[in-house]
Short mmCIF file of C-alpha atoms and ligand atoms in Angstrom, two decimals:
data_model
loop_
_atom_site.label_atom_id
_atom_site.label_comp_id
_atom_site.label_asym_id
_atom_site.label_seq_id
_atom_site.Cartn_x
_atom_site.Cartn_y
_atom_site.Cartn_z
CA MET A 154 63.03 -220.47 -16.12
CA ALA A 155 64.33 -217.05 -15.11
CA ASP A 156 65.50 -216.64 -11.54
CA THR A 157 62.25 -216.15 -9.64
CA LYS A 158 64.17 -214.57 -6.77
CA ILE A 159 65.00 -211.50 -8.84
CA ASP A 160 62.52 -208.64 -8.46
CA TRP A 161 62.51 -207.54 -12.08
CA HIS A 162 60.17 -204.63 -11.38
CA ALA A 163 62.62 -203.22 -8.86
CA CYS A 164 65.48 -203.76 -11.32
CA ALA A 165 63.49 -201.93 -13.97
CA GLN A 166 62.96 -198.96 -11.65
CA ALA A 167 66.69 -198.75 -10.97
CA LEU A 168 67.77 -199.12 -14.60
CA LYS A 169 69.65 -196.22 -16.20
CA ILE A 170 69.08 -196.21 -19.95
CA ASP A 171 71.36 -194.43 -22.39
CA GLY A 172 69.56 -193.77 -25.67
CA ARG A 173 72.43 -192.00 -27.43
CA ALA A 174 73.93 -193.27 -30.68
CA PHE A 175 77.28 -195.06 -30.70
CA ILE A 176 79.62 -193.69 -33.36
CA GLY A 177 83.40 -193.87 -33.60
CA GLY A 178 83.59 -195.72 -30.28
CA VAL A 179 81.68 -193.16 -28.19
CA ARG A 180 78.11 -192.40 -27.23
CA MET A 181 76.78 -189.21 -28.79
CA PRO A 182 73.48 -187.48 -29.49
CA ALA A 183 72.24 -187.03 -33.05
CA ALA A 184 74.13 -184.11 -34.60
CA GLY A 185 70.96 -182.04 -34.81
CA GLY A 186 69.87 -183.08 -31.31
CA GLN A 187 66.79 -184.98 -32.54
CA THR A 188 65.39 -187.60 -30.18
CA TYR A 189 62.27 -189.70 -30.02
CA GLU A 190 60.48 -191.13 -27.01
CA CYS A 191 60.80 -194.86 -26.52
CA PHE A 192 57.89 -196.49 -24.63
CA SER A 193 57.50 -199.96 -23.17
CA PRO A 194 54.71 -202.12 -24.60
CA ILE A 195 54.36 -203.73 -21.17
CA ASP A 196 52.52 -200.75 -19.69
CA ASN A 197 53.31 -197.86 -22.04
CA ARG A 198 55.80 -196.37 -19.57
CA LYS A 199 58.41 -194.08 -21.09
CA LEU A 200 61.82 -195.75 -21.13
CA ALA A 201 64.16 -193.22 -22.69
CA ASP A 202 64.74 -190.44 -25.17
CA VAL A 203 66.57 -192.15 -28.00
CA ALA A 204 68.77 -190.38 -30.55
CA SER A 205 66.86 -190.09 -33.80
CA CYS A 206 69.71 -190.39 -36.27
CA GLN A 207 69.50 -188.61 -39.63
CA GLU A 208 71.56 -188.70 -42.80
CA ILE A 209 74.31 -186.57 -41.23
CA ASP A 210 74.72 -189.09 -38.39
CA VAL A 211 74.72 -192.04 -40.78
CA ASN A 212 77.35 -190.28 -42.88
CA LEU A 213 79.55 -189.81 -39.82
CA ALA A 214 79.11 -193.47 -38.81
CA VAL A 215 79.98 -194.67 -42.31
CA ALA A 216 83.03 -192.38 -42.42
CA CYS A 217 84.24 -193.80 -39.07
CA ALA A 218 83.65 -197.33 -40.33
CA ARG A 219 85.49 -196.61 -43.59
CA THR A 220 88.48 -195.07 -41.80
CA ALA A 221 88.66 -198.05 -39.45
CA PHE A 222 88.47 -200.44 -42.37
CA ASN A 223 91.06 -198.65 -44.48
CA ASP A 224 93.67 -198.37 -41.74
CA ARG A 225 93.14 -202.08 -41.03
CA ARG A 226 92.92 -201.66 -37.23
CA TRP A 227 90.55 -204.66 -37.24
CA ALA A 228 90.72 -206.18 -40.73
CA GLY A 229 94.51 -206.35 -40.39
CA LEU A 230 94.47 -208.43 -37.23
CA SER A 231 95.04 -212.14 -37.52
CA PRO A 232 91.88 -214.26 -37.39
CA ARG A 233 93.09 -215.58 -34.05
CA GLU A 234 93.30 -212.06 -32.60
CA ARG A 235 89.82 -211.24 -33.86
CA LYS A 236 88.61 -214.52 -32.41
CA GLN A 237 89.91 -213.68 -28.95
CA THR A 238 88.21 -210.28 -29.00
CA MET A 239 84.91 -211.73 -30.20
CA ILE A 240 84.98 -214.30 -27.42
CA ARG A 241 85.55 -211.51 -24.88
CA PHE A 242 82.60 -209.69 -26.46
CA ALA A 243 80.44 -212.81 -26.02
CA ASP A 244 81.61 -213.21 -22.43
CA LEU A 245 80.61 -209.60 -21.71
CA LEU A 246 77.09 -210.27 -22.98
CA ILE A 247 76.83 -213.10 -20.48
CA ALA A 248 78.35 -210.97 -17.71
CA ASN A 249 75.70 -208.32 -18.42
CA LYS A 250 72.97 -210.83 -19.12
CA GLU A 251 70.44 -209.57 -16.60
CA GLU A 252 70.64 -205.96 -17.71
CA LEU A 253 70.43 -206.92 -21.39
CA ALA A 254 67.48 -209.23 -20.76
CA LEU A 255 65.67 -206.55 -18.81
CA LEU A 256 66.25 -203.96 -21.54
CA GLU A 257 64.98 -206.43 -24.15
CA THR A 258 61.82 -207.25 -22.23
CA LEU A 259 61.04 -203.64 -21.36
CA ASP A 260 61.67 -202.47 -24.90
CA MET A 261 60.00 -205.23 -26.86
CA GLY A 262 57.52 -206.90 -24.49
CA LYS A 263 58.70 -210.51 -24.56
CA PRO A 264 58.77 -212.51 -21.29
CA ILE A 265 61.86 -211.99 -19.16
CA THR A 266 62.46 -215.75 -19.10
CA ALA A 267 62.78 -215.79 -22.88
CA SER A 268 65.02 -212.71 -22.97
CA LEU A 269 67.29 -214.14 -20.33
CA ASN A 270 67.48 -217.78 -21.37
CA VAL A 271 67.03 -217.57 -25.13
CA ASP A 272 67.74 -214.18 -26.66
CA VAL A 273 70.80 -213.02 -24.73
CA ASN A 274 72.32 -216.50 -24.57
CA SER A 275 71.81 -217.06 -28.29
CA ALA A 276 73.23 -213.63 -29.12
CA ALA A 277 76.36 -214.37 -27.06
CA ASN A 278 76.60 -217.82 -28.60
CA THR A 279 76.44 -216.28 -32.09
CA LEU A 280 79.35 -213.92 -31.34
CA ARG A 281 81.31 -216.75 -29.77
CA TRP A 282 80.64 -219.23 -32.57
CA PHE A 283 81.70 -216.91 -35.39
CA GLY A 284 84.73 -215.85 -33.34
CA GLU A 285 85.65 -219.49 -32.79
CA ALA A 286 85.05 -220.36 -36.44
CA ILE A 287 87.07 -217.67 -38.12
CA ASP A 288 90.54 -219.09 -37.48
CA LYS A 289 89.45 -222.47 -38.85
CA VAL A 290 88.36 -221.31 -42.29
CA TYR A 291 90.88 -222.03 -45.04
CA ASP A 292 91.18 -220.52 -48.50
CA GLU A 293 91.82 -222.43 -51.75
CA ILE A 294 94.45 -223.08 -54.37
CA ALA A 295 92.91 -223.85 -57.76
CA PRO A 296 94.07 -226.94 -59.74
CA THR A 297 95.61 -224.85 -62.55
CA ALA A 298 98.60 -225.56 -64.84
CA ASP A 299 101.97 -226.51 -63.38
CA ASN A 300 103.56 -223.14 -64.09
CA THR A 301 100.86 -221.08 -62.36
CA LEU A 302 99.50 -220.71 -58.89
CA ALA A 303 95.94 -219.42 -58.57
CA MET A 304 94.96 -218.55 -55.03
CA ILE A 305 91.30 -218.06 -54.23
CA THR A 306 90.98 -216.03 -51.04
CA ARG A 307 88.11 -214.51 -49.14
CA GLU A 308 88.49 -210.88 -48.11
CA PRO A 309 86.21 -208.71 -45.98
CA ILE A 310 83.80 -206.78 -48.16
CA GLY A 311 84.50 -203.46 -46.37
CA VAL A 312 81.75 -201.43 -44.70
CA VAL A 313 78.62 -203.41 -43.88
CA GLY A 314 75.31 -201.66 -43.18
CA ALA A 315 73.02 -203.81 -41.06
CA ILE A 316 69.32 -202.97 -40.65
CA VAL A 317 67.37 -205.17 -38.25
CA PRO A 318 63.79 -205.58 -36.98
CA TRP A 319 62.27 -205.49 -33.51
CA ASN A 320 61.13 -209.05 -32.86
CA TYR A 321 64.47 -210.49 -31.69
CA PRO A 322 66.44 -207.24 -31.37
CA ILE A 323 69.74 -208.37 -29.84
CA LEU A 324 69.76 -211.71 -31.65
CA MET A 325 69.06 -210.30 -35.12
CA ALA A 326 71.77 -207.70 -34.52
CA CYS A 327 74.25 -210.44 -33.60
CA TRP A 328 73.27 -212.63 -36.57
CA LYS A 329 74.57 -209.73 -38.71
CA ILE A 330 77.45 -208.29 -36.74
CA ALA A 331 79.03 -211.60 -35.66
CA PRO A 332 79.91 -212.96 -39.13
CA ALA A 333 80.57 -209.44 -40.45
CA LEU A 334 83.03 -208.59 -37.67
CA ALA A 335 84.61 -212.03 -37.56
CA SER A 336 85.55 -211.70 -41.23
CA GLY A 337 87.17 -208.31 -40.66
CA ASN A 338 84.55 -205.81 -41.79
CA SER A 339 83.48 -202.56 -40.19
CA VAL A 340 79.77 -202.29 -39.43
CA VAL A 341 77.09 -199.62 -39.13
CA LEU A 342 74.07 -201.14 -37.39
CA LYS A 343 70.61 -199.58 -37.49
CA PRO A 344 68.30 -201.20 -34.96
CA SER A 345 64.53 -200.92 -35.21
CA GLU A 346 63.14 -197.67 -33.84
CA LYS A 347 60.79 -199.86 -31.78
CA SER A 348 63.51 -201.74 -29.87
CA PRO A 349 66.93 -200.02 -30.04
CA LEU A 350 68.07 -200.41 -26.43
CA THR A 351 69.97 -203.71 -26.39
CA ALA A 352 71.67 -202.89 -29.69
CA LEU A 353 72.97 -199.64 -28.23
CA LYS A 354 74.32 -201.48 -25.23
CA LEU A 355 76.21 -203.78 -27.62
CA GLY A 356 78.31 -200.78 -28.63
CA ASP A 357 79.51 -200.20 -25.05
CA LEU A 358 80.32 -203.89 -24.63
CA ALA A 359 82.17 -204.06 -27.97
CA ILE A 360 84.55 -201.30 -26.85
CA GLU A 361 85.03 -202.95 -23.47
CA ALA A 362 85.87 -206.21 -25.26
CA GLY A 363 88.57 -204.48 -27.31
CA ILE A 364 86.90 -204.07 -30.68
CA PRO A 365 88.64 -200.91 -31.93
CA ALA A 366 86.68 -197.66 -32.07
CA GLY A 367 84.96 -197.09 -35.41
CA VAL A 368 84.68 -200.79 -36.26
CA LEU A 369 81.14 -201.09 -34.87
CA ASN A 370 78.80 -198.09 -35.04
CA ILE A 371 75.14 -197.98 -34.03
CA VAL A 372 72.68 -195.44 -35.37
CA PRO A 373 69.19 -195.68 -33.84
CA GLY A 374 66.36 -193.99 -35.70
CA PHE A 375 63.47 -194.42 -38.09
CA GLY A 376 63.53 -196.35 -41.34
CA GLU A 377 63.33 -193.47 -43.78
CA GLN A 378 65.53 -191.14 -41.74
CA ALA A 379 68.36 -193.49 -40.72
CA GLY A 380 67.78 -196.71 -42.70
CA THR A 381 67.39 -195.15 -46.15
CA PRO A 382 70.62 -193.08 -46.01
CA LEU A 383 72.47 -196.25 -44.99
CA ALA A 384 70.96 -198.33 -47.81
CA MET A 385 71.56 -195.49 -50.31
CA HIS A 386 75.10 -194.70 -49.11
CA MET A 387 77.74 -194.73 -51.85
CA ASP A 388 80.45 -195.88 -49.45
CA VAL A 389 78.62 -198.87 -47.94
CA ASP A 390 79.67 -202.11 -49.62
CA CYS A 391 76.94 -204.40 -48.38
CA ILE A 392 73.55 -203.99 -46.76
CA ALA A 393 72.39 -206.87 -44.58
CA PHE A 394 68.68 -206.40 -43.94
CA THR A 395 66.19 -208.33 -41.85
CA GLY A 396 62.61 -207.13 -41.88
CA SER A 397 59.42 -207.15 -43.89
CA THR A 398 59.21 -208.20 -47.52
CA GLY A 399 57.85 -204.75 -48.45
CA VAL A 400 60.86 -202.90 -47.06
CA GLY A 401 63.20 -205.63 -48.38
CA LYS A 402 62.04 -204.79 -51.92
CA LYS A 403 62.86 -201.13 -51.31
CA ILE A 404 66.32 -202.09 -49.99
CA GLN A 405 67.04 -203.97 -53.25
CA ILE A 406 65.95 -200.92 -55.25
CA MET A 407 68.11 -198.60 -53.13
CA ALA A 408 71.12 -200.86 -53.66
CA GLY A 409 70.54 -200.66 -57.41
CA GLN A 410 69.96 -196.91 -57.36
CA SER A 411 73.15 -196.22 -55.46
CA ASN A 412 76.38 -198.17 -55.79
CA LEU A 413 75.02 -201.67 -56.47
CA LYS A 414 76.05 -202.70 -52.98
CA ARG A 415 75.41 -206.34 -52.12
CA ALA A 416 71.88 -206.46 -50.68
CA TRP A 417 71.00 -209.43 -48.50
CA CYS A 418 67.43 -209.68 -47.31
CA GLU A 419 65.95 -211.95 -44.63
CA LEU A 420 62.22 -211.31 -44.91
CA GLY A 421 58.76 -212.42 -43.86
CA GLY A 422 57.03 -215.77 -43.84
CA LYS A 423 53.71 -217.58 -43.75
CA SER A 424 54.99 -221.01 -42.92
CA PRO A 425 52.93 -224.19 -43.44
CA ASN A 426 52.89 -226.91 -40.81
CA ILE A 427 51.47 -230.12 -42.32
CA VAL A 428 50.05 -232.80 -40.02
CA PHE A 429 49.22 -236.09 -41.75
CA ALA A 430 46.82 -238.62 -40.26
CA ASP A 431 49.69 -241.10 -39.89
CA CYS A 432 51.57 -238.78 -37.51
CA LYS A 433 52.76 -241.04 -34.72
CA ASP A 434 52.33 -238.66 -31.79
CA LEU A 435 49.57 -236.10 -32.19
CA ASN A 436 50.11 -234.80 -28.65
CA LYS A 437 53.72 -233.94 -29.44
CA ALA A 438 52.66 -232.38 -32.75
CA ALA A 439 50.04 -230.23 -31.00
CA THR A 440 52.47 -229.09 -28.31
CA ALA A 441 55.11 -228.13 -30.89
CA SER A 442 52.61 -226.51 -33.26
CA ALA A 443 51.06 -224.32 -30.56
CA GLY A 444 54.43 -223.60 -28.95
CA SER A 445 55.95 -222.40 -32.22
CA ILE A 446 53.10 -220.12 -33.30
CA PHE A 447 52.53 -218.59 -29.86
CA TYR A 448 56.18 -218.27 -28.79
CA ASN A 449 57.35 -214.63 -28.84
CA GLN A 450 53.67 -213.54 -29.04
CA GLY A 451 53.59 -214.95 -32.58
CA GLU A 452 56.11 -212.31 -33.66
CA SER A 453 58.50 -214.77 -35.32
CA CYS A 454 59.31 -214.71 -39.03
CA ASN A 455 59.29 -218.53 -39.21
CA ALA A 456 56.18 -219.05 -37.04
CA PRO A 457 54.01 -221.90 -38.39
CA SER A 458 50.97 -219.69 -38.87
CA ARG A 459 49.19 -222.03 -41.33
CA LEU A 460 48.35 -225.39 -39.79
CA LEU A 461 47.40 -227.86 -42.53
CA VAL A 462 45.69 -230.91 -41.00
CA GLU A 463 44.46 -234.04 -42.77
CA ARG A 464 40.69 -233.94 -42.57
CA SER A 465 40.26 -237.37 -40.95
CA ILE A 466 42.09 -236.26 -37.78
CA LYS A 467 41.30 -232.58 -37.86
CA ASP A 468 38.67 -232.45 -35.12
CA GLU A 469 40.79 -234.53 -32.77
CA PHE A 470 43.88 -232.43 -33.49
CA VAL A 471 42.07 -229.11 -33.08
CA LYS A 472 40.98 -230.18 -29.58
CA LYS A 473 44.61 -230.88 -28.70
CA ILE A 474 45.67 -227.46 -29.98
CA LEU A 475 42.96 -225.75 -27.94
CA ALA A 476 44.12 -227.62 -24.85
CA GLU A 477 47.56 -226.02 -25.28
CA LEU A 478 46.27 -222.47 -25.08
CA LYS A 479 46.26 -222.39 -21.29
CA ASN A 480 50.07 -222.35 -21.53
CA TYR A 481 50.11 -219.14 -23.59
CA GLN A 482 47.86 -216.71 -21.76
CA PRO A 483 49.36 -213.20 -21.75
CA GLY A 484 50.88 -212.22 -18.42
CA ASP A 485 53.27 -209.71 -16.89
CA PRO A 486 56.48 -209.96 -18.97
CA LEU A 487 58.53 -209.12 -15.87
CA ASP A 488 57.16 -212.16 -14.05
CA ALA A 489 59.47 -215.16 -14.48
CA ASN A 490 56.47 -217.48 -14.87
CA THR A 491 54.96 -215.65 -17.85
CA SER A 492 55.14 -217.41 -21.21
CA MET A 493 53.41 -214.83 -23.40
CA GLY A 494 54.12 -211.12 -23.16
CA ALA A 495 53.02 -207.93 -24.91
CA LEU A 496 53.01 -207.16 -28.62
CA VAL A 497 55.67 -204.64 -29.53
CA ASP A 498 53.43 -201.56 -29.67
CA CYS A 499 49.91 -200.29 -30.07
CA GLY A 500 50.22 -200.18 -33.87
CA GLN A 501 51.20 -203.84 -34.04
CA MET A 502 48.35 -204.79 -31.72
CA GLN A 503 45.88 -202.87 -33.91
CA ASN A 504 47.24 -204.69 -36.99
CA VAL A 505 46.73 -208.06 -35.36
CA LEU A 506 43.18 -207.15 -34.23
CA LYS A 507 42.43 -205.96 -37.77
CA TYR A 508 43.49 -209.35 -39.17
CA ILE A 509 41.33 -211.12 -36.59
CA ALA A 510 38.35 -209.02 -37.68
CA SER A 511 39.06 -209.89 -41.32
CA GLY A 512 39.16 -213.62 -40.47
CA LYS A 513 35.72 -213.36 -38.90
CA ALA A 514 34.36 -211.28 -41.78
CA GLN A 515 35.62 -213.75 -44.40
CA GLY A 516 33.92 -216.69 -42.70
CA ALA A 517 36.66 -218.42 -40.73
CA ALA A 518 35.50 -219.97 -37.43
CA LEU A 519 37.03 -218.25 -34.42
CA LEU A 520 37.57 -221.06 -31.90
CA ALA A 521 39.55 -219.18 -29.26
CA GLY A 522 41.03 -215.80 -28.38
CA GLY A 523 40.72 -212.85 -30.70
CA GLU A 524 40.74 -210.21 -27.98
CA GLN A 525 42.88 -207.53 -26.47
CA MET A 526 43.88 -208.53 -22.93
CA ARG A 527 45.28 -206.85 -19.81
CA THR A 528 43.95 -203.45 -20.85
CA GLU A 529 44.26 -202.26 -17.22
CA THR A 530 48.06 -202.31 -17.60
CA GLY A 531 48.10 -199.76 -20.43
CA GLY A 532 50.12 -202.32 -22.45
CA PHE A 533 49.39 -204.19 -25.68
CA TYR A 534 48.35 -207.82 -25.22
CA VAL A 535 46.31 -210.17 -27.44
CA SER A 536 45.03 -213.60 -26.43
CA PRO A 537 46.24 -216.66 -28.37
CA THR A 538 43.83 -216.92 -31.28
CA VAL A 539 42.77 -219.98 -33.28
CA PHE A 540 40.72 -219.93 -36.49
CA ASP A 541 39.30 -223.10 -38.01
CA ASN A 542 37.73 -223.64 -41.45
CA VAL A 543 40.27 -221.32 -43.04
CA THR A 544 40.86 -221.44 -46.78
CA ASN A 545 44.21 -220.47 -48.23
CA ASP A 546 42.76 -217.50 -50.09
CA MET A 547 41.53 -215.78 -46.92
CA THR A 548 43.59 -212.78 -45.86
CA ILE A 549 44.55 -214.43 -42.55
CA ALA A 550 46.11 -217.32 -44.52
CA ALA A 551 47.67 -215.20 -47.24
CA GLU A 552 49.33 -212.38 -45.29
CA GLU A 553 51.90 -212.36 -42.52
CA ILE A 554 50.06 -211.29 -39.35
CA PHE A 555 53.05 -211.34 -36.99
CA GLY A 556 50.93 -212.00 -33.93
CA PRO A 557 49.46 -214.93 -31.96
CA VAL A 558 46.99 -216.04 -34.64
CA LEU A 559 46.79 -219.60 -35.98
CA SER A 560 44.85 -220.52 -39.13
CA ILE A 561 43.76 -224.15 -39.51
CA ILE A 562 43.24 -225.47 -43.03
CA ALA A 563 41.93 -229.00 -43.70
CA PHE A 564 43.25 -231.13 -46.60
CA ASP A 565 42.39 -234.53 -48.05
CA THR A 566 45.44 -235.68 -50.04
CA GLU A 567 49.23 -235.34 -49.92
CA GLU A 568 49.18 -233.58 -53.29
CA GLU A 569 46.66 -231.04 -52.03
CA ALA A 570 48.73 -230.41 -48.87
CA ILE A 571 51.86 -229.68 -50.93
CA LYS A 572 49.95 -227.41 -53.30
CA VAL A 573 48.40 -225.36 -50.48
CA ALA A 574 51.69 -225.25 -48.54
CA ASN A 575 53.53 -223.81 -51.55
CA ASP A 576 50.70 -221.46 -52.52
CA THR A 577 52.28 -218.40 -50.87
CA PRO A 578 54.78 -215.77 -51.95
CA TYR A 579 56.88 -216.75 -48.93
CA GLY A 580 59.28 -219.67 -48.41
CA LEU A 581 60.95 -219.38 -45.06
CA ALA A 582 60.06 -222.55 -43.14
CA ALA A 583 57.72 -225.55 -43.16
CA ALA A 584 57.07 -228.77 -41.26
CA VAL A 585 55.79 -232.27 -42.01
CA TRP A 586 54.39 -234.62 -39.36
CA THR A 587 54.23 -238.25 -40.53
CA GLN A 588 55.71 -241.60 -39.56
CA ASP A 589 56.10 -242.64 -43.19
CA LEU A 590 59.79 -242.07 -43.94
CA SER A 591 59.34 -241.91 -47.71
CA ARG A 592 56.49 -239.46 -47.43
CA ALA A 593 58.53 -237.29 -45.05
CA HIS A 594 61.41 -237.07 -47.55
CA LEU A 595 59.28 -236.70 -50.65
CA VAL A 596 57.12 -233.94 -49.19
CA ALA A 597 60.12 -232.15 -47.66
CA LYS A 598 61.80 -232.10 -51.10
CA ARG A 599 58.77 -230.52 -52.71
CA LEU A 600 58.25 -227.81 -50.10
CA ARG A 601 59.71 -224.53 -51.34
CA ALA A 602 61.20 -223.34 -48.07
CA GLY A 603 64.65 -222.62 -46.65
CA THR A 604 64.06 -224.86 -43.62
CA VAL A 605 61.84 -227.95 -43.40
CA HIS A 606 61.25 -229.68 -40.07
CA ILE A 607 60.14 -233.31 -39.91
CA ASN A 608 58.22 -234.36 -36.79
CA SER A 609 59.33 -231.18 -35.03
CA TYR A 610 59.20 -227.41 -35.32
CA ASP A 611 61.69 -224.74 -34.35
CA GLU A 612 64.74 -226.96 -34.10
CA ASP A 613 67.53 -224.44 -34.02
CA ASP A 614 71.30 -224.36 -34.00
CA ILE A 615 73.92 -221.79 -34.95
CA THR A 616 75.58 -224.43 -37.18
CA VAL A 617 72.72 -224.45 -39.73
CA PRO A 618 71.83 -221.73 -42.25
CA PHE A 619 68.64 -219.72 -41.81
CA GLY A 620 66.89 -217.90 -44.64
CA GLY A 621 64.21 -218.12 -47.24
CA TYR A 622 63.13 -219.09 -50.72
CA LYS A 623 60.99 -216.82 -52.88
CA GLN A 624 59.93 -213.54 -51.25
CA SER A 625 61.28 -214.61 -47.87
CA GLY A 626 64.59 -213.28 -49.10
CA ASN A 627 68.05 -214.25 -50.24
CA GLY A 628 71.30 -215.25 -48.61
CA ARG A 629 71.53 -217.04 -45.29
CA ASP A 630 72.21 -216.01 -41.70
CA LYS A 631 74.01 -218.36 -39.27
CA SER A 632 76.45 -221.18 -40.08
CA LEU A 633 79.61 -220.76 -42.19
CA HIS A 634 77.36 -219.90 -45.15
CA ALA A 635 76.75 -216.49 -43.54
CA LEU A 636 80.41 -215.61 -44.18
CA GLU A 637 79.63 -215.61 -47.91
CA LYS A 638 77.54 -212.46 -47.43
CA TYR A 639 80.34 -210.48 -45.84
CA THR A 640 83.31 -211.48 -47.97
CA GLU A 641 84.49 -211.05 -51.55
CA LEU A 642 86.24 -213.82 -53.43
CA LYS A 643 89.59 -212.79 -54.85
CA THR A 644 91.64 -214.78 -57.34
CA THR A 645 95.37 -214.04 -57.38
CA TRP A 646 97.38 -215.50 -60.28
CA ILE A 647 101.06 -216.09 -59.75
CA LYS A 648 103.24 -216.98 -62.74
CA LEU A 649 105.89 -219.52 -61.80
CA ASN A 650 108.94 -219.22 -64.00
P1 NAD B 288 60.27 -203.57 -41.14
O1 NAD B 288 60.57 -204.00 -42.52
O2 NAD B 288 59.17 -202.62 -40.92
O3 NAD B 288 61.56 -202.87 -40.49
C1 NAD B 288 62.80 -203.53 -40.42
C2 NAD B 288 63.90 -202.50 -40.30
O4 NAD B 288 63.93 -201.73 -41.51
C3 NAD B 288 63.71 -201.51 -39.17
O5 NAD B 288 64.97 -201.22 -38.60
C4 NAD B 288 63.16 -200.28 -39.88
O6 NAD B 288 63.41 -199.06 -39.23
C5 NAD B 288 63.88 -200.35 -41.20
N1 NAD B 288 63.20 -199.65 -42.30
C6 NAD B 288 61.87 -199.46 -42.45
N2 NAD B 288 61.63 -198.75 -43.57
C7 NAD B 288 62.83 -198.51 -44.14
C8 NAD B 288 63.23 -197.82 -45.31
N3 NAD B 288 62.36 -197.24 -46.14
N4 NAD B 288 64.56 -197.77 -45.60
C9 NAD B 288 65.47 -198.37 -44.78
N5 NAD B 288 65.14 -199.00 -43.65
C10 NAD B 288 63.83 -199.09 -43.34
O7 NAD B 288 60.10 -204.89 -40.30
P2 NAD B 288 59.74 -205.03 -38.77
O8 NAD B 288 58.29 -204.71 -38.61
O9 NAD B 288 60.74 -204.32 -37.95
O10 NAD B 288 59.99 -206.61 -38.54
C11 NAD B 288 59.08 -207.59 -38.83
C12 NAD B 288 59.42 -208.26 -40.14
O11 NAD B 288 60.72 -208.83 -40.07
C13 NAD B 288 58.49 -209.43 -40.42
O12 NAD B 288 58.10 -209.39 -41.77
C14 NAD B 288 59.36 -210.65 -40.14
O13 NAD B 288 58.96 -211.81 -40.82
C15 NAD B 288 60.70 -210.16 -40.58
N6 NAD B 288 61.77 -210.97 -39.99
C16 NAD B 288 62.47 -211.84 -40.80
C17 NAD B 288 63.48 -212.63 -40.27
C18 NAD B 288 64.26 -213.58 -41.13
O14 NAD B 288 65.33 -214.03 -40.71
N7 NAD B 288 63.79 -213.93 -42.33
C19 NAD B 288 63.79 -212.54 -38.91
C20 NAD B 288 63.07 -211.65 -38.12
C21 NAD B 288 62.07 -210.86 -38.68
#
């Protein structure tokens, strides 16, 4: 729960927002002076004029990053020195927690309680964890012949371009920059044009923490104007992208068309959540299922948007889901008691409403929600929406909606549940609810997803990898596995005479 004593509206009025880019350690406007207006989805108030970076700005940021990498002002520090700086960086996020949380909520629409207690904390924890980890990672000596020594070492890859989405702005930024910086790289970060404000603030805090100028650069702007020049850049060694599958495909093409930079993509999902009739605690399953699809207004890549329920318990389970909806009614995101906020912008709200209309038109049964809410605020809110009698070929079951819309699909057999669950181009997450241990393991093995939960959803820890099978992407964020994305393996042979 956020501190209910804080008057977040008053804090918002007093907030000074700097929308300039952060390049070479200083704030600056786009070279050509371009800006765009950044509005809050809470009530459509204007928040700031944000630098709209273009190719020339990206080129400058990459040049600063390259210079910083080549002179080894960061890469050349010992892991322990980098660790200490990263921990200071994490501490500064916590010291500035209220401002960061407020920026996140104003910019993106999520409830202040979530920004404060989840997003900013998790972002700081990510920086701290990779900082802490980096002086505990050892390299290898290969078991070669007696008269040779073959060292296998990991080196920073160089200049990392990171392009991130708007749904968890500060956290997605830190999932990229924490392992990239910890392993000694320089970074150019492009936040989403819809939610750039916390990312920009990260630049100021990085300098204050002692990360040398030029090591972290932040170029706000639109995908084609700022993202494409970064993905196409001949002097960027790796592009770490989180976003939609459609743009992820373009990123892979751009990597191939330019310098064959490493292209890591964390993409969309349409995750199945399978509830068997032998589930021991249907109340717990309903609470977790509703909580995970409606958290963050349904704008989560791993949200369990397809609820597969065994037919014999479906009616009972649907009632339990509907009973949960009272906990997710949209409210004022700046009120500490609100659990569902605004969708990120008008366009996203229109998309969600379009999918709801398609569900109705294709014959799904709308049991709850389906409407725009809080229109008097000028903001973009949609009620938690539940469709029953969905079939997996309907558009609402096939496509990622990225909003508070749950599709319920009945099944009769375990085999059918697995088939429907895997019948999607995505493979980010899944869940199985059963008290049969063998069934839990056997079904989990057959689900083609990067994360499978058993009798839970949304378990989360920085120590475990996060990423997808199939068109949900490649590579993994979080855990020590993330370091693989930002390092090259080098073998050094030494002849022993
Ligand atoms: P998006 O693909 O529209 O945009 C993501 C980023 O790419 C933004 O910064 C955008 O400006 C940039 N971009 C857009 N077009 C570009 C282009 N042509 N060249 C270079 N950059 C370009 O995605 P979004 O709407 O911001 O985010 C929602 C998507 O992100 C959903 O599909 C969601 O599932 C996915 N997501 C995935 C994960 C994960 O870890 N797998 C996490 C969060 C979000």
